GROMACS .gro file of C-alpha atoms in nm:
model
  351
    1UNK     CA    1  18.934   9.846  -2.676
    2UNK     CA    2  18.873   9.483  -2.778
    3UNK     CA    3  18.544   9.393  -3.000
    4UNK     CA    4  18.392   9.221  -2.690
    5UNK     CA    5  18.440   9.506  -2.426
    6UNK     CA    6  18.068   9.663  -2.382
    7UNK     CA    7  18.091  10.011  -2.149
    8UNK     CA    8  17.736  10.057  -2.002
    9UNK     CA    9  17.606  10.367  -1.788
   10UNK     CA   10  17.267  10.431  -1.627
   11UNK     CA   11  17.106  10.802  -1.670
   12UNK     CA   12  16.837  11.001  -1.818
   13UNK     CA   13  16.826  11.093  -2.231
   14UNK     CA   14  16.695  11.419  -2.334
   15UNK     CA   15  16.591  11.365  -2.674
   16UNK     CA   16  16.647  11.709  -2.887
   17UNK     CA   17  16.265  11.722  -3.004
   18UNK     CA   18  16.169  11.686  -2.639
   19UNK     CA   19  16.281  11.792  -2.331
   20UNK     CA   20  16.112  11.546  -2.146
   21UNK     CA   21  16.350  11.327  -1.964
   22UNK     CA   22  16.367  10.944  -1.978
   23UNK     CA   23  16.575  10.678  -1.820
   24UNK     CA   24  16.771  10.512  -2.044
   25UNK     CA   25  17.102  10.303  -2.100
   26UNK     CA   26  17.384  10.441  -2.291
   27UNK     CA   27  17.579  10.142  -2.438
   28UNK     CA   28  17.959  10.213  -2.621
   29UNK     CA   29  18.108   9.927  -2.822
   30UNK     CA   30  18.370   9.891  -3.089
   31UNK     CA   31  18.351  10.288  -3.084
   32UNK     CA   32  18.005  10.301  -3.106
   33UNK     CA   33  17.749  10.463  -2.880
   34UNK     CA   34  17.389  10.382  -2.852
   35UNK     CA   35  17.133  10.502  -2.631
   36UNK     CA   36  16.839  10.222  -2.558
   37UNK     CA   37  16.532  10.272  -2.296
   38UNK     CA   38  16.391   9.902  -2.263
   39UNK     CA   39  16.406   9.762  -2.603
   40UNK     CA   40  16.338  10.075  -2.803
   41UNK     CA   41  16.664  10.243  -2.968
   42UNK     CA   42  16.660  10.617  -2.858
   43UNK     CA   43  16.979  10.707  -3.028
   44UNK     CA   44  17.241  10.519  -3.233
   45UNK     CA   45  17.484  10.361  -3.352
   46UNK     CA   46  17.682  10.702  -3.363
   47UNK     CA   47  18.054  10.739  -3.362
   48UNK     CA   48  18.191  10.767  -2.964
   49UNK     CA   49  18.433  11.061  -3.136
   50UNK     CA   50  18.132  11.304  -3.255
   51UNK     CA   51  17.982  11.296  -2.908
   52UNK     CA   52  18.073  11.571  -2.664
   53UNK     CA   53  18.135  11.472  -2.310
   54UNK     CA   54  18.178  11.711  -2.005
   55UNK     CA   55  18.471  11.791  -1.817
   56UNK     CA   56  18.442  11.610  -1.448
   57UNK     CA   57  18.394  11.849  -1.137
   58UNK     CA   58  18.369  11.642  -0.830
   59UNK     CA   59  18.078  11.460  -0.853
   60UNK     CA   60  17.830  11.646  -1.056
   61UNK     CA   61  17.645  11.437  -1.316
   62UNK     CA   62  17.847  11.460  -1.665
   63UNK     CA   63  17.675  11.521  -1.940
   64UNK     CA   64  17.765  11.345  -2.317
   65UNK     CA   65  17.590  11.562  -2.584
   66UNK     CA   66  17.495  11.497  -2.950
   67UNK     CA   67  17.545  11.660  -3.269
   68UNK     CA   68  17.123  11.723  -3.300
   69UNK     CA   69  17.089  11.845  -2.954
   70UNK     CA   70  16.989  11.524  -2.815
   71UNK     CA   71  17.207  11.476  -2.467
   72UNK     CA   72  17.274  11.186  -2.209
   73UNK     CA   73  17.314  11.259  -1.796
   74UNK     CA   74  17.473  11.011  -1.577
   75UNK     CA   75  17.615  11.010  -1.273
   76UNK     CA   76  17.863  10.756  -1.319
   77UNK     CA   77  18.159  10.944  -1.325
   78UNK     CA   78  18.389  10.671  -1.256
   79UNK     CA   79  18.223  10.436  -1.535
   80UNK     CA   80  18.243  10.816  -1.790
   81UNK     CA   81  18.630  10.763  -1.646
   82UNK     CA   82  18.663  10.430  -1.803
   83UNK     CA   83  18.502  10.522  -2.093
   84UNK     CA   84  18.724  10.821  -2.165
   85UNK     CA   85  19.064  10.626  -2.057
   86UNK     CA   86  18.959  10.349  -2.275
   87UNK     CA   87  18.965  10.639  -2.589
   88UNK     CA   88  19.260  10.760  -2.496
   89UNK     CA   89  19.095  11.114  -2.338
   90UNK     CA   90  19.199  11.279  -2.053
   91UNK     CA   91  19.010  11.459  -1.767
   92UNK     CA   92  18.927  11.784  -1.770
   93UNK     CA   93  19.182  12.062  -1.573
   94UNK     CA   94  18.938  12.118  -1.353
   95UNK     CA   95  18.904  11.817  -1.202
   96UNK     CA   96  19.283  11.772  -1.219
   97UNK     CA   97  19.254  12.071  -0.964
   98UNK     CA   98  18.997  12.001  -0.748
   99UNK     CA   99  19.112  11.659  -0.703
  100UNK     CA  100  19.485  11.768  -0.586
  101UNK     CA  101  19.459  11.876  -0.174
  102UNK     CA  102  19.778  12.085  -0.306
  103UNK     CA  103  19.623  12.299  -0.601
  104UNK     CA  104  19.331  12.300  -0.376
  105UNK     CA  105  19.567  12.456  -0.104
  106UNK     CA  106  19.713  12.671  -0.369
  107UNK     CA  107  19.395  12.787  -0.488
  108UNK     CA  108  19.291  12.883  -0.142
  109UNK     CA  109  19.594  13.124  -0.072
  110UNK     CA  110  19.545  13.240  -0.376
  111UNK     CA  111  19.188  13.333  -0.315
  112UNK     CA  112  19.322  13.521   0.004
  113UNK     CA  113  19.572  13.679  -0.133
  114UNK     CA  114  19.334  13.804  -0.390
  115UNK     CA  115  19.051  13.902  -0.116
  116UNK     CA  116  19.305  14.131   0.108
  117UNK     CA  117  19.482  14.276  -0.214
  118UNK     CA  118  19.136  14.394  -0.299
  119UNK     CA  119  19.018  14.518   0.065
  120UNK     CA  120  19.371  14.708   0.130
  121UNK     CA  121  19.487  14.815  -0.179
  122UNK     CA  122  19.191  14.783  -0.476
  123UNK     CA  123  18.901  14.939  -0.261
  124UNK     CA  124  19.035  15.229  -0.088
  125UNK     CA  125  19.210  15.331  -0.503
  126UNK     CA  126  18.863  15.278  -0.645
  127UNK     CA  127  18.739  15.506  -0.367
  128UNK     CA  128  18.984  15.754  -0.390
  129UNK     CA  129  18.903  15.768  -0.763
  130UNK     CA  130  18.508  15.729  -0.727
  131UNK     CA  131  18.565  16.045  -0.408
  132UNK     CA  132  18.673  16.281  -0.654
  133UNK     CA  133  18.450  16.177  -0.929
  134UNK     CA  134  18.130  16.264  -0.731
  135UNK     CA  135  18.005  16.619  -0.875
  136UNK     CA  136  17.975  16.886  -0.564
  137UNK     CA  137  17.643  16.839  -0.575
  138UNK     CA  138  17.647  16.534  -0.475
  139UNK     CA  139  17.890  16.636  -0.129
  140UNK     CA  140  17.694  16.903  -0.022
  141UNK     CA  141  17.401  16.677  -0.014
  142UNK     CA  142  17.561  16.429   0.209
  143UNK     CA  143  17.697  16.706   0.462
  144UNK     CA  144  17.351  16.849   0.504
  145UNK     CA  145  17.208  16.586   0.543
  146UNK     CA  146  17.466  16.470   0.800
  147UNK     CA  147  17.500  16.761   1.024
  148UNK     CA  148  17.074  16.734   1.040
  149UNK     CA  149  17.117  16.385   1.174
  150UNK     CA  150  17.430  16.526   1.439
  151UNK     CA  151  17.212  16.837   1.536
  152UNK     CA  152  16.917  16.621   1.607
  153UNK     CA  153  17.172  16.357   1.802
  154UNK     CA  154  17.437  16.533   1.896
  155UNK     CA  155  17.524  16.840   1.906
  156UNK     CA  156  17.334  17.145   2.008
  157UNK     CA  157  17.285  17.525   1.999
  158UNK     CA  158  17.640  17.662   2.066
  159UNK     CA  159  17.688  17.809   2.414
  160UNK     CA  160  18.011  18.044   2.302
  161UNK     CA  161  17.936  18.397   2.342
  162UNK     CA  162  17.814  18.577   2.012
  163UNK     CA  163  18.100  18.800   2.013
  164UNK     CA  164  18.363  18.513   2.047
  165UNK     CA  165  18.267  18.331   1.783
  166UNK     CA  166  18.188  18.672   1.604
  167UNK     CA  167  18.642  18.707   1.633
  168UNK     CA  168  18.704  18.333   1.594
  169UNK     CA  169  18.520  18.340   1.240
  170UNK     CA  170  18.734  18.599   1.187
  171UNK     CA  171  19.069  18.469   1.299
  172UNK     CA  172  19.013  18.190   1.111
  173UNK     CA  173  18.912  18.331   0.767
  174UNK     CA  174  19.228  18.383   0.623
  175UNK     CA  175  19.313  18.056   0.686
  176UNK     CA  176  19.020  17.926   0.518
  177UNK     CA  177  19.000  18.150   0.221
  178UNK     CA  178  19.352  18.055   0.090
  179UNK     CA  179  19.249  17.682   0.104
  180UNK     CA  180  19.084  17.795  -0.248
  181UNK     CA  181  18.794  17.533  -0.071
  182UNK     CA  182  18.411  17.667   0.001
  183UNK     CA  183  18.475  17.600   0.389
  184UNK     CA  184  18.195  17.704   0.632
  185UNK     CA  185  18.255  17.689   1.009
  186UNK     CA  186  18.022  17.579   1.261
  187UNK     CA  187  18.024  17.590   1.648
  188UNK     CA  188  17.812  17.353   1.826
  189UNK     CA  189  17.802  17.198   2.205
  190UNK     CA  190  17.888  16.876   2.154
  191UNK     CA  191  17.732  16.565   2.389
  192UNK     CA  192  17.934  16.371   2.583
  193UNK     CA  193  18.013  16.104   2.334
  194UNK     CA  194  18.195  16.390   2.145
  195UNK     CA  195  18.302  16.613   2.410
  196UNK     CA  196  18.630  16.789   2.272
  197UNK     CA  197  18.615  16.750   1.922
  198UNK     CA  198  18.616  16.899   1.569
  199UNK     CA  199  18.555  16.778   1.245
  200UNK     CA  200  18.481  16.812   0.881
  201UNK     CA  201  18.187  16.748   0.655
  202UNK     CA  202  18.206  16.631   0.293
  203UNK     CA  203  18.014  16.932   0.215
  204UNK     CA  204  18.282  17.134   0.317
  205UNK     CA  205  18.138  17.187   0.677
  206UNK     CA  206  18.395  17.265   0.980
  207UNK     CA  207  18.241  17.240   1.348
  208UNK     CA  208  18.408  17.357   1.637
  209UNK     CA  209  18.268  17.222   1.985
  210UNK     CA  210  18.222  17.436   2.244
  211UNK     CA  211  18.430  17.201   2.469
  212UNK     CA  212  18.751  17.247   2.210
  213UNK     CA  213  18.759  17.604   2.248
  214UNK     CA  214  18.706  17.620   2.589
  215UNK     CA  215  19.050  17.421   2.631
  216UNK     CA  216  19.248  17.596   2.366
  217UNK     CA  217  19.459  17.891   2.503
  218UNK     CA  218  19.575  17.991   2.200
  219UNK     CA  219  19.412  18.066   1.856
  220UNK     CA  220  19.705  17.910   1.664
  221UNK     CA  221  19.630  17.556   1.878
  222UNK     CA  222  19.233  17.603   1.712
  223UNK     CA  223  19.421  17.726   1.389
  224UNK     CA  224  19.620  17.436   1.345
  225UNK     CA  225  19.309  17.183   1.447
  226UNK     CA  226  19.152  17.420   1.164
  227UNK     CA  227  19.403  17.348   0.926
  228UNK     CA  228  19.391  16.949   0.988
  229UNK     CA  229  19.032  16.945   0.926
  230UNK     CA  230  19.057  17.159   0.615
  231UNK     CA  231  19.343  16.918   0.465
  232UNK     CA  232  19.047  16.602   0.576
  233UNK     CA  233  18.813  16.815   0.284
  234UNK     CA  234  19.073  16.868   0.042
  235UNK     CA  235  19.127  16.505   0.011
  236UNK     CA  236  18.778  16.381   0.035
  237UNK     CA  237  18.848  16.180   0.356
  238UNK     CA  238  18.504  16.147   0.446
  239UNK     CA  239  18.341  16.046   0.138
  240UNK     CA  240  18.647  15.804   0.046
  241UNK     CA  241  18.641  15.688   0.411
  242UNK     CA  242  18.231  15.578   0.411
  243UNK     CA  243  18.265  15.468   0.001
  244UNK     CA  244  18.548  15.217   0.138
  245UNK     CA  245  18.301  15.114   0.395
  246UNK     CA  246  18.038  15.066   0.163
  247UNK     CA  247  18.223  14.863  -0.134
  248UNK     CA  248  17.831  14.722  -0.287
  249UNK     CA  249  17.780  15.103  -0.288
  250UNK     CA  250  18.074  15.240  -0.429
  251UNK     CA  251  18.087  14.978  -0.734
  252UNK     CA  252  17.731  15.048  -0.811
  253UNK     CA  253  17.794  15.416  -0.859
  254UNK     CA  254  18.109  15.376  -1.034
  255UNK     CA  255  17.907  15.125  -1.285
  256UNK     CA  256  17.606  15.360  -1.310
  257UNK     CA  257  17.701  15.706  -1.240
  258UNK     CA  258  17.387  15.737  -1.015
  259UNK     CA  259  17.464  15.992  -0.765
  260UNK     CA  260  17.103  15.960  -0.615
  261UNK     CA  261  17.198  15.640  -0.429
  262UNK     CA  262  17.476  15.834  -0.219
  263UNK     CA  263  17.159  15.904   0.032
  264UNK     CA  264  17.181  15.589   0.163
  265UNK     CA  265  17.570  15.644   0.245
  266UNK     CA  266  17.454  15.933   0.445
  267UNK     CA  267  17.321  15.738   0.797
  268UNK     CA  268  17.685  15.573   0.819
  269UNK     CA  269  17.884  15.896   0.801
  270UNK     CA  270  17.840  16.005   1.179
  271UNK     CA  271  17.946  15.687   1.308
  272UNK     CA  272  18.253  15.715   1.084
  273UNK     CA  273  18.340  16.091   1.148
  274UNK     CA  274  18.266  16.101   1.522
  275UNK     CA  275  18.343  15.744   1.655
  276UNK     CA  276  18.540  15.545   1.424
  277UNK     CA  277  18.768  15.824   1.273
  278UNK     CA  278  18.976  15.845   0.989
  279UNK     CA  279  19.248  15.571   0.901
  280UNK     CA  280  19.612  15.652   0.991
  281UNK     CA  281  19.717  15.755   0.669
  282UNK     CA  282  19.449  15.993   0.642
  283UNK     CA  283  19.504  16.146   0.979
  284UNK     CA  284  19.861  16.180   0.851
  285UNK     CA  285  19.778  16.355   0.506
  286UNK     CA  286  19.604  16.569   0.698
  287UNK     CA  287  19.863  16.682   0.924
  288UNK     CA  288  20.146  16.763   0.642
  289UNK     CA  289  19.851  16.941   0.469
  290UNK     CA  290  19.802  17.147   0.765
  291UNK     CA  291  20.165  17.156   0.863
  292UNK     CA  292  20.192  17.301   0.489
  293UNK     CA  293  19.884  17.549   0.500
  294UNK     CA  294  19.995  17.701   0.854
  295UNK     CA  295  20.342  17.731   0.730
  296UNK     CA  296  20.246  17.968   0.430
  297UNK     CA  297  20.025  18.187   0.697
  298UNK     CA  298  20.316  18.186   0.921
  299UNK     CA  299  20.195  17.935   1.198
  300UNK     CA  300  20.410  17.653   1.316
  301UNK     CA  301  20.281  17.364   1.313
  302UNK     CA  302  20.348  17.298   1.667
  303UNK     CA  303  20.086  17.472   1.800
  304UNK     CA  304  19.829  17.153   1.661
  305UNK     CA  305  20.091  16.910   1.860
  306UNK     CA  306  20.019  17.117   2.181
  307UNK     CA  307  19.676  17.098   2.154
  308UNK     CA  308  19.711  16.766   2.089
  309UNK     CA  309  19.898  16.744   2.445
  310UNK     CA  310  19.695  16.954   2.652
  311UNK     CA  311  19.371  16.753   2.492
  312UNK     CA  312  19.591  16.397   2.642
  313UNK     CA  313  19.694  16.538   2.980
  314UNK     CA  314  19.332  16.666   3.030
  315UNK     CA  315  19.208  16.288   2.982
  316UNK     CA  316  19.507  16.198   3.189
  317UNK     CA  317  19.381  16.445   3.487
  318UNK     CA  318  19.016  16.440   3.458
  319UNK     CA  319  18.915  16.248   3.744
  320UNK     CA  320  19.117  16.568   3.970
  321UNK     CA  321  19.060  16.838   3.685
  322UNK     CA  322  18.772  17.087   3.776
  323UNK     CA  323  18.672  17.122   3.430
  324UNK     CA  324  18.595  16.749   3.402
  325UNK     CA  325  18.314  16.821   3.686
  326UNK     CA  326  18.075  16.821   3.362
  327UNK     CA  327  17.977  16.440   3.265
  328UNK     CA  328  17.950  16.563   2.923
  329UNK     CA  329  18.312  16.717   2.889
  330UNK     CA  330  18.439  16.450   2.679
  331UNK     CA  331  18.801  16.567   2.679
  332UNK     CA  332  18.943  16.242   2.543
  333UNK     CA  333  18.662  16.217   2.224
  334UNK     CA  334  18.911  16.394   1.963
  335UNK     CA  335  19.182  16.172   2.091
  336UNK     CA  336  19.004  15.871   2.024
  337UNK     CA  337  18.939  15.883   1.674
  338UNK     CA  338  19.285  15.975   1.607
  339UNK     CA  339  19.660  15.874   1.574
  340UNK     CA  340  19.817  15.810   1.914
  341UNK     CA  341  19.988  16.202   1.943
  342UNK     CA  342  20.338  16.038   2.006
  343UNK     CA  343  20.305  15.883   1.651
  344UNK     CA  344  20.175  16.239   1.508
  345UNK     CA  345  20.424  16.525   1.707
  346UNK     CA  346  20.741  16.419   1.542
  347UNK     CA  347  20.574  16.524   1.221
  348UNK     CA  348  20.392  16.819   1.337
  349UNK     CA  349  20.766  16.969   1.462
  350UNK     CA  350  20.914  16.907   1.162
  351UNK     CA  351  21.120  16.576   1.258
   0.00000   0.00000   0.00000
């Protein structure tokens, strides 16, 4: 830079003793810099090398600050430009960046990429792990407190004969007992929103609606529903199904261990387990773990795919069907929240 060439920017000094702005000119010569608000000398001469200037990032005011503290704002970025070009200083990567449409572009897919590797793969793993983490306590206090808000909803005083659900508790125990889970089984009637249905509670909580039984004609098809359920506890579906909806929620607890603020999870778990379902790939854990726990009592597996049949041609026939005279039969609820059954049978028979 010739003796002669004078840089000059407009701004506002913030003298170190005083944070009380003032406008001033900041004047650079010969490698120089001095800072001058009408014809008082704020700052100066100082050496253009021992001041520290900002990086550039779009068009935010730079800032060039002083070894005592003092500081200089301006938003002349292009004259700051000149300035540094002139001492042989370069701008900052950011700005580099932000000023090239194709790191900007870049940037963006990366961004994206980042965002749906998180939702799909980062989330549900951290919920998986945060599931399992949660003490007991902590599950039976969400299934209570569910099935209170389904009984006072949806689901009412079971209409099954005592002595039939007296010899379905005990069909089913041996099927529950070598689960080696705390399972308890409930029968309800079920409104019509849920018609046909069974599912599980985090707390370990089975419940059977009245409508399900009442199409079964076999205990293995209720055994094998049973079984899928069961296989929905052991792998903390529910919990790692609502913690995935609730990602503020889940990282909170993971930071702070405080299993108190799993009551607020508790008003979105009926919408997940009754209308929304489970994701495909827990539907399909479930089945091999029921296709697994049948086959050690001797069940095939099968007898869940029938159900799963007779529960689609009964959706299929209802308009004709005489057992769809009831408006709150709801055969096609359990099909709803579930794997289309052509996408589950193969499985289930062992193809």
């Amino acid at each position: 830079m010739s003796a002669a060439a004078v840089h000059e920017l407009a701004g506002t000094w913030f003298g170190g003793a005083s944070s009380r702005p003032v406008a001033a000119t900041l004047l650079v010569a010969d490698g120089c810099l001095r800072v001058i608000a009408g014809d008082a000398l704020l700052a100066g001469p100082l050496p253009l090398a021992e001041v520290v200037v900002s990086s550039r990032l779009g068009n935010t005011p730079r800032m060039l600050r002083l070894a005592d503290g003092a500081s200089f704002e301006t938003a002349d970025n292009a004259g700051v430009d000149r300035l540094l070009g002139d001492r042989g200083r370069r701008h900052g990567l950011v700005h580099r960046l932000e000023s090239s449409l194709r790191y900007v572009l870049l940037g963006l897919l990366v961004t994206i990429a980042f965002v749906w590797g998180g939702v799909r793969y980062g989330i549900p793993a951290l919920a998986e792990v945060s599931a399992f983490a949660l003490p007991e306590a902590a599950s039976r206090q969400i299934g209570e407190g569910v099935l209170e808000l389904l009984d006072d909803e949806l689901l009412f005083a079971s209409e099954l004969d005592a002595a039939e659900q007296a010899r379905l508790r005990s069909r089913f125990a041996p099927l529950m007992a070598s689960s080696g889970l705390a399972i308890r089984l409930e029968f309800r009637k079920a409104a019509q929103q849920l018609g046909a249905n069974a599912f599980a509670l985090p707390s370990g909580t089975v419940i059977f609606t009245d409508q399900l039984v009442q199409l079964a004609e076999r205990d293995e098809e209720l055994l094998g529903v049973l079984a899928h359920e069961i296989g929905h506890i052991e792998r903390r579906h529910g919990l790692r199904q609502v913690l995935q909806g609730s990602a503020l929620g889940l990282l909170a607890m993971t930071v702070t261990g405080d299993v108190s603020s799993v009551s607020s999870l508790i008003a979105t778990i009926p919408v997940i387990l009754t209308q929304l379902g489970y994701s495909r790939d827990f539907e399909h854990e479930a089945d091999r773990f029921a296709a697994d726990l049948l086959a050690s009592h001797g069940i095939d597996a099968a007898h869940l795919g029938t159900m799963l049949l007779r529960l689609e041609t009964a959706m299929r026939k209802c308009p004709a069907a005489e057992r769809c005279a009831d408006p709150d039969s709801g055969w096609s609820s359990y099909l709803s929240t579930h794997p289309p059954t052509a996408e589950r049978l193969p499985r289930l028979n062992g193809r």
